[in-house]
Amino acid sequence: MRTIEWRDGVVVTIDQTMLPDREDWIEMRGCHEVAEAIKRMKIRGAPLIGAAAAYGLALTAYYSKARNRDDLLREIEQSADMLRRTRPTAVNLFWAIERILSKARSAVGDVDALKNLIIEEAKRIAEEDVIVNRKIGEYGSKLILDGDTILTHCNAGRLATVDYGTALAAVRFAWEEGKHIKVIATETRPLLQGARLTAYELMRDGIPVTLITDNMVGYVMSRGLVDKVFVGADRIVQDAVINKIGTYSIAVLAHEHNIPFYVAAPLSTFDFHSTSKNVIIEERGAEEVTYIKSIRIAPAGVSVLNPAFDITPIKYVSAIICEKGILSKDDFERIVREGRINFGAS
Ligand code: MRU
């Protein structure tokens, strides 16, 4: 099962705001619909946002009536601008847009050739995501022992990607290898990606999962109930991992309890041009905190802070797993120093 698919000018995806109650598949025929779906978090999770953005540009190309390359390129640039304004933190969005744009700008041939090239590149981005995630799963699984209990936060699973997941790819791979593992999923307030999505997708796959609220992490760690933490990332910068709000607290608690804290993410999530100081942390609406679904749980008018992500300094990260392998802190620091991703060259 793919979370998103291209079907001849229609992008089909699951509406994640309706899960776990309903599996609603939505069809999008314009880039503005994709942008709106990302904004409203029907589509979410860094790698999936990237693939969706690529398909959004593919829709613009597919339905364009432009008669020449320059006009088509202008339309693509406009769509790219609209997509860039959806969510600011996950770098995969910007990575996918730039990948399509640079390919399109340097292409030769007529308008039809350019349309084709954009659509094919978008499909390639989506297909590569699946291959890359399987690799992450393969490497990540090496860190998981038979009998381990893994704590995860938010949803870094199949639903956050085109397929297979990142942090949950490691879990999935270990499970497929026959390791007897269990997962503890944090509910992940305010939007409950852990309760709604991680619990749902693991239960569907038959992988044992226990749900806890976010404020139970310290307790379960102190009772020896967690062997390892695996989370995903929205952006990995020179000095930190940026991921769903609450990740930083879990990392600090893991450090205090000597529990390995692993981050699993594709290279498309790495942003070595930035440090944590220059990344925009998305601030979302107050109603996400004051309401659970349609029920108000706080006094009307209360002042609210709602950052969607937080910043975990690299010192708390035991290793980063990507499609090229497992990066120790030393590997990571060397890569940052060299300014390029060059494996095994130390
Ligand atoms: O706000 P969301 O649901 O898009 O946030 C998702 C996360 O923070 C995930 O952990 C991250 O994107 C990694 S997904 C493989």
Coordinates of C-alpha atoms and ligand atoms in Angstrom, one line a residue:
M1 CA 0.0 0.0 0.0
R2 CA 1.3 3.4 -1.0
T3 CA 0.2 6.5 1.1
I4 CA 0.2 8.6 -2.1
E5 CA -0.2 7.6 -5.7
W6 CA -0.2 9.3 -9.2
R7 CA -3.0 8.0 -11.4
D8 CA -2.8 9.7 -14.8
G9 CA -3.4 13.3 -13.7
V10 CA -5.0 12.5 -10.3
V11 CA -3.0 12.3 -7.1
V12 CA -4.7 10.0 -4.6
T13 CA -3.8 10.0 -0.9
I14 CA -5.3 9.0 2.4
D15 CA -6.8 11.9 4.5
Q16 CA -4.9 11.6 7.7
T17 CA -7.1 13.9 9.6
M18 CA -9.9 11.3 9.5
L19 CA -7.8 8.4 10.9
P20 CA -8.3 6.1 12.7
D21 CA -12.1 6.4 12.4
R22 CA -12.2 6.5 8.6
E23 CA -9.9 5.6 5.8
D24 CA -10.9 8.3 3.4
W25 CA -9.0 8.5 0.1
I26 CA -9.0 11.9 -1.5
E27 CA -8.3 12.8 -5.2
M28 CA -6.5 15.9 -6.1
R29 CA -6.4 17.4 -9.6
G30 CA -4.6 20.7 -8.9
C31 CA -1.5 21.9 -7.1
H32 CA -3.7 24.2 -5.0
E33 CA -5.5 21.1 -3.7
V34 CA -2.2 19.5 -2.7
A35 CA -1.1 22.7 -1.0
E36 CA -4.3 22.9 0.9
A37 CA -4.1 19.3 2.0
I38 CA -0.5 19.8 3.3
K39 CA -1.6 23.0 5.2
R40 CA -4.6 21.2 6.8
M41 CA -2.4 18.2 7.5
K42 CA -4.4 15.7 5.5
I43 CA -1.0 15.0 4.2
R44 CA 1.8 15.2 6.8
G45 CA 5.2 13.7 7.8
A46 CA 8.3 15.2 6.2
P47 CA 9.0 12.6 3.4
L48 CA 5.3 12.4 2.4
I49 CA 5.1 16.2 2.3
G50 CA 8.1 16.2 -0.1
A51 CA 6.5 13.6 -2.4
A52 CA 3.2 15.4 -2.3
A53 CA 4.8 18.7 -3.3
A54 CA 6.5 17.0 -6.2
Y55 CA 3.2 15.6 -7.4
G56 CA 1.6 19.0 -6.9
L57 CA 4.1 20.4 -9.5
A58 CA 3.4 17.4 -11.7
L59 CA -0.3 18.3 -11.6
T60 CA 0.5 21.9 -12.7
A61 CA 2.5 20.5 -15.6
Y62 CA -0.1 17.9 -16.5
Y63 CA -3.0 20.4 -16.8
S64 CA -1.0 23.3 -18.1
K65 CA -2.1 24.9 -21.4
A66 CA 1.2 26.7 -21.8
R67 CA 2.4 26.9 -25.4
N68 CA 6.1 27.2 -24.7
R69 CA 8.6 26.2 -22.2
D70 CA 9.0 29.6 -20.6
D71 CA 5.3 29.9 -19.9
L72 CA 5.2 26.4 -18.4
L73 CA 8.3 27.2 -16.2
R74 CA 6.5 30.3 -15.0
E75 CA 3.5 28.3 -13.9
I76 CA 5.7 25.8 -12.2
E77 CA 7.5 28.5 -10.3
Q78 CA 4.1 30.0 -9.2
S79 CA 3.0 26.6 -7.9
A80 CA 6.3 26.1 -6.2
D81 CA 5.8 29.5 -4.4
M82 CA 2.3 28.3 -3.2
L83 CA 3.7 25.0 -1.9
R84 CA 6.6 26.7 -0.1
R85 CA 4.0 28.7 1.9
T86 CA 2.3 25.6 3.3
R87 CA 4.5 24.5 6.1
P88 CA 8.0 26.0 7.0
T89 CA 9.9 23.4 9.0
A90 CA 10.1 20.0 7.2
V91 CA 13.0 20.5 4.7
N92 CA 11.8 17.7 2.4
L93 CA 9.2 20.1 1.1
F94 CA 11.8 22.5 -0.1
W95 CA 14.2 19.8 -1.2
A96 CA 11.5 18.2 -3.5
I97 CA 10.5 21.5 -5.0
E98 CA 14.1 22.5 -5.7
R99 CA 14.8 19.1 -7.3
I100 CA 12.0 19.4 -9.7
L101 CA 12.7 23.1 -10.5
S102 CA 16.4 22.5 -11.2
K103 CA 15.6 19.6 -13.4
A104 CA 13.0 21.6 -15.2
R105 CA 15.2 24.7 -15.6
S106 CA 18.1 22.8 -17.2
A107 CA 15.9 20.7 -19.5
V108 CA 16.0 20.9 -23.2
G109 CA 13.1 20.2 -25.6
D110 CA 9.6 21.4 -26.2
V111 CA 6.8 22.1 -23.8
D112 CA 5.5 18.5 -23.9
A113 CA 8.9 17.1 -23.2
L114 CA 9.2 19.4 -20.2
K115 CA 5.8 18.4 -18.9
N116 CA 6.8 14.7 -19.2
L117 CA 10.1 15.3 -17.4
I118 CA 8.4 17.0 -14.5
I119 CA 5.8 14.3 -14.1
E120 CA 8.5 11.6 -14.3
E121 CA 10.7 13.3 -11.8
A122 CA 7.8 13.5 -9.3
K123 CA 7.2 9.8 -9.7
R124 CA 10.9 9.1 -9.2
I125 CA 10.9 11.1 -6.0
A126 CA 8.0 9.1 -4.7
E127 CA 9.5 5.7 -5.7
E128 CA 12.9 6.6 -4.3
D129 CA 11.3 7.3 -1.0
V130 CA 10.2 3.7 -0.7
I131 CA 13.6 2.3 -1.6
V132 CA 15.4 4.7 0.8
N133 CA 13.0 3.8 3.6
R134 CA 13.6 0.1 3.2
K135 CA 17.4 0.8 3.4
I136 CA 16.8 2.9 6.6
G137 CA 14.8 -0.1 7.9
E138 CA 17.5 -2.5 7.1
Y139 CA 20.2 -0.4 8.9
G140 CA 18.0 0.6 11.7
S141 CA 17.0 -3.0 12.5
K142 CA 20.7 -3.8 13.2
L143 CA 20.3 -1.6 16.3
I144 CA 17.3 -3.5 17.5
L145 CA 17.7 -6.7 19.6
D146 CA 15.3 -9.6 20.0
G147 CA 13.1 -8.7 23.0
D148 CA 13.6 -4.9 22.7
T149 CA 10.9 -2.4 23.6
I150 CA 11.1 0.7 21.4
L151 CA 9.6 4.0 22.3
T152 CA 8.6 6.2 19.4
H153 CA 7.1 9.7 19.2
C154 CA 4.6 11.2 16.7
N155 CA 4.2 9.1 13.5
A156 CA 7.4 8.4 11.5
G157 CA 5.8 5.4 9.9
R158 CA 4.3 4.4 6.5
L159 CA 1.7 7.2 6.8
A160 CA 4.5 9.8 7.1
T161 CA 6.2 8.6 3.9
V162 CA 5.2 7.1 0.6
D163 CA 5.6 3.6 2.2
Y164 CA 7.4 1.8 5.0
G165 CA 8.3 4.8 7.2
T166 CA 11.6 5.9 8.7
A167 CA 11.7 5.3 12.5
L168 CA 9.0 2.7 12.1
A169 CA 10.9 1.2 9.1
A170 CA 13.5 0.0 11.6
V171 CA 10.8 -1.5 13.7
R172 CA 9.0 -3.1 10.7
F173 CA 12.3 -4.6 9.4
A174 CA 13.2 -6.0 12.8
W175 CA 9.7 -7.5 13.1
E176 CA 9.9 -9.0 9.6
E177 CA 13.2 -10.5 10.6
G178 CA 11.4 -12.3 13.4
K179 CA 12.6 -10.3 16.3
H180 CA 10.1 -10.2 19.2
I181 CA 9.8 -6.5 19.8
K182 CA 7.2 -4.2 21.3
V183 CA 6.6 -0.5 20.7
I184 CA 5.5 2.2 23.1
A185 CA 3.9 5.0 21.2
T186 CA 3.4 8.5 22.8
E187 CA 0.0 10.0 22.0
T188 CA 1.7 13.2 20.7
R189 CA -0.4 16.2 21.7
P190 CA -1.8 18.3 20.3
L191 CA -2.7 16.6 17.1
L192 CA -2.3 13.0 18.4
Q193 CA -0.3 11.5 15.6
G194 CA 0.9 8.8 17.9
A195 CA -2.5 7.8 19.2
R196 CA -4.3 8.2 15.9
L197 CA -1.7 7.1 13.3
T198 CA 1.2 5.2 14.9
A199 CA -1.1 3.0 17.0
Y200 CA -3.3 2.5 14.0
E201 CA -0.6 1.5 11.5
L202 CA 1.3 -0.8 13.9
M203 CA -1.9 -2.6 15.0
R204 CA -2.8 -3.1 11.3
D205 CA 0.6 -4.8 10.8
G206 CA 0.2 -6.9 13.9
I207 CA 3.2 -5.3 15.7
P208 CA 2.5 -5.0 19.4
V209 CA 2.0 -1.4 20.5
T210 CA 1.2 0.2 23.8
L211 CA -0.1 3.8 23.9
I212 CA 0.9 6.2 26.6
T213 CA 0.3 9.9 27.1
D214 CA 3.3 12.2 26.5
N215 CA 3.8 12.9 30.2
M216 CA 4.3 9.2 31.0
V217 CA 7.7 9.0 29.2
G218 CA 9.8 9.7 32.3
Y219 CA 7.9 7.1 34.3
V220 CA 8.2 4.3 31.7
M221 CA 11.9 5.0 31.3
S222 CA 12.5 5.1 35.1
R223 CA 10.8 1.7 35.4
G224 CA 13.1 0.1 32.9
L225 CA 10.3 -0.4 30.3
V226 CA 12.1 1.2 27.4
D227 CA 15.3 -0.2 25.7
K228 CA 15.6 2.2 22.8
V229 CA 14.0 5.3 21.4
F230 CA 13.5 5.7 17.6
V231 CA 12.1 8.9 16.1
G232 CA 12.0 10.5 12.7
A233 CA 13.1 14.1 11.8
D234 CA 11.7 17.0 9.9
R235 CA 15.1 18.6 9.4
I236 CA 18.6 17.7 10.5
V237 CA 20.8 20.8 10.7
Q238 CA 24.5 21.2 11.7
D239 CA 23.8 21.2 15.4
A240 CA 20.4 19.6 16.0
V241 CA 17.6 17.4 15.0
I242 CA 14.3 19.1 14.5
N243 CA 11.2 16.9 15.0
K244 CA 7.7 16.9 16.5
I245 CA 7.2 18.9 19.6
G246 CA 8.1 16.7 22.6
T247 CA 11.1 15.0 21.0
Y248 CA 13.6 17.1 22.9
S249 CA 12.1 16.2 26.3
I250 CA 12.2 12.5 25.3
A251 CA 15.8 12.8 24.3
V252 CA 16.8 14.5 27.5
L253 CA 15.0 11.8 29.5
A254 CA 16.6 9.1 27.4
H255 CA 20.1 10.6 28.2
E256 CA 19.3 10.7 31.9
H257 CA 18.3 7.0 31.8
N258 CA 21.1 5.8 29.5
I259 CA 18.7 4.8 26.9
P260 CA 20.0 5.0 23.2
F261 CA 18.2 7.8 21.3
Y262 CA 18.1 7.1 17.5
V263 CA 16.9 9.3 14.7
A264 CA 16.0 7.7 11.4
A265 CA 15.7 10.0 8.4
P266 CA 16.5 10.0 4.7
L267 CA 19.3 12.3 3.3
S268 CA 16.5 14.5 1.9
T269 CA 15.9 15.6 5.5
F270 CA 19.5 16.8 6.0
D271 CA 20.0 20.5 5.7
F272 CA 23.7 21.3 6.4
H273 CA 23.3 24.9 5.2
S274 CA 21.4 25.7 8.4
T275 CA 21.9 25.7 12.1
S276 CA 19.0 25.4 14.5
K277 CA 19.0 29.2 14.9
N278 CA 17.9 29.9 11.3
V279 CA 15.1 27.3 11.0
I280 CA 11.5 28.5 11.3
I281 CA 9.6 26.5 13.8
E282 CA 6.0 26.3 12.7
E283 CA 3.5 27.9 15.1
R284 CA 0.0 26.5 14.7
G285 CA -3.4 27.7 15.7
A286 CA -4.5 27.9 19.4
E287 CA -7.6 25.7 18.8
E288 CA -5.3 22.7 18.3
V289 CA -4.4 23.0 22.0
T290 CA -7.7 24.3 23.4
Y291 CA -9.8 21.6 21.6
I292 CA -9.6 17.9 21.2
K293 CA -11.6 17.2 18.0
S294 CA -14.6 19.4 18.5
I295 CA -14.6 19.5 22.3
R296 CA -13.2 22.6 24.0
I297 CA -11.0 21.6 27.0
A298 CA -9.7 25.0 28.1
P299 CA -11.4 28.3 29.0
A300 CA -12.4 30.3 25.9
G301 CA -9.8 33.0 25.2
V302 CA -6.9 31.5 27.2
S303 CA -3.5 32.4 25.8
V304 CA -1.8 29.5 24.0
L305 CA 1.6 28.6 22.7
N306 CA 1.6 25.9 19.9
P307 CA 5.0 25.3 18.3
A308 CA 4.7 22.2 16.1
F309 CA 8.4 21.1 16.4
D310 CA 11.3 21.3 18.8
I311 CA 15.1 21.2 18.6
T312 CA 17.1 18.4 20.0
P313 CA 20.9 19.2 20.2
I314 CA 23.1 16.6 18.6
K315 CA 24.7 15.8 21.9
Y316 CA 21.5 13.8 22.9
V317 CA 21.5 11.8 19.7
S318 CA 23.2 8.4 19.9
A319 CA 23.2 7.8 16.1
I320 CA 21.4 8.9 12.9
I321 CA 20.2 6.2 10.5
C322 CA 19.9 7.1 6.9
E323 CA 19.8 5.2 3.6
K324 CA 23.6 5.1 3.5
G325 CA 24.1 3.6 6.9
I326 CA 24.3 4.4 10.6
L327 CA 26.0 7.7 11.4
S328 CA 27.7 8.0 14.8
K329 CA 28.1 11.4 16.3
D330 CA 31.7 11.5 15.0
D331 CA 30.5 10.6 11.5
F332 CA 27.9 13.4 11.7
E333 CA 30.4 16.0 12.9
R334 CA 32.8 15.1 10.1
I335 CA 30.1 15.4 7.5
V336 CA 29.1 18.8 8.9
R337 CA 32.8 19.9 8.9
E338 CA 33.3 18.7 5.3
G339 CA 30.0 20.3 4.3
R340 CA 29.0 17.3 2.2
I341 CA 27.6 13.9 2.7
N342 CA 30.6 11.5 2.1
F343 CA 30.3 8.2 3.8
G344 CA 33.2 6.0 5.0
A345 CA 35.8 8.6 4.1
S346 CA 37.2 9.3 7.6
Ligands
MRU1 O1 3.4 17.8 12.0 P1 3.7 16.5 11.3 O2 2.7 15.4 11.7 O3 3.9 16.6 9.8 O4 5.1 16.1 12.0 C1 5.6 14.9 11.6 C2 6.9 14.6 12.4 O5 7.3 15.3 13.2 C3 7.6 13.3 12.0 O6 8.3 12.8 13.1 C4 8.6 13.6 11.0 O7 8.1 14.3 9.9 C5 9.3 12.4 10.5 S1 8.3 11.4 9.5 C6 9.1 10.2 8.8

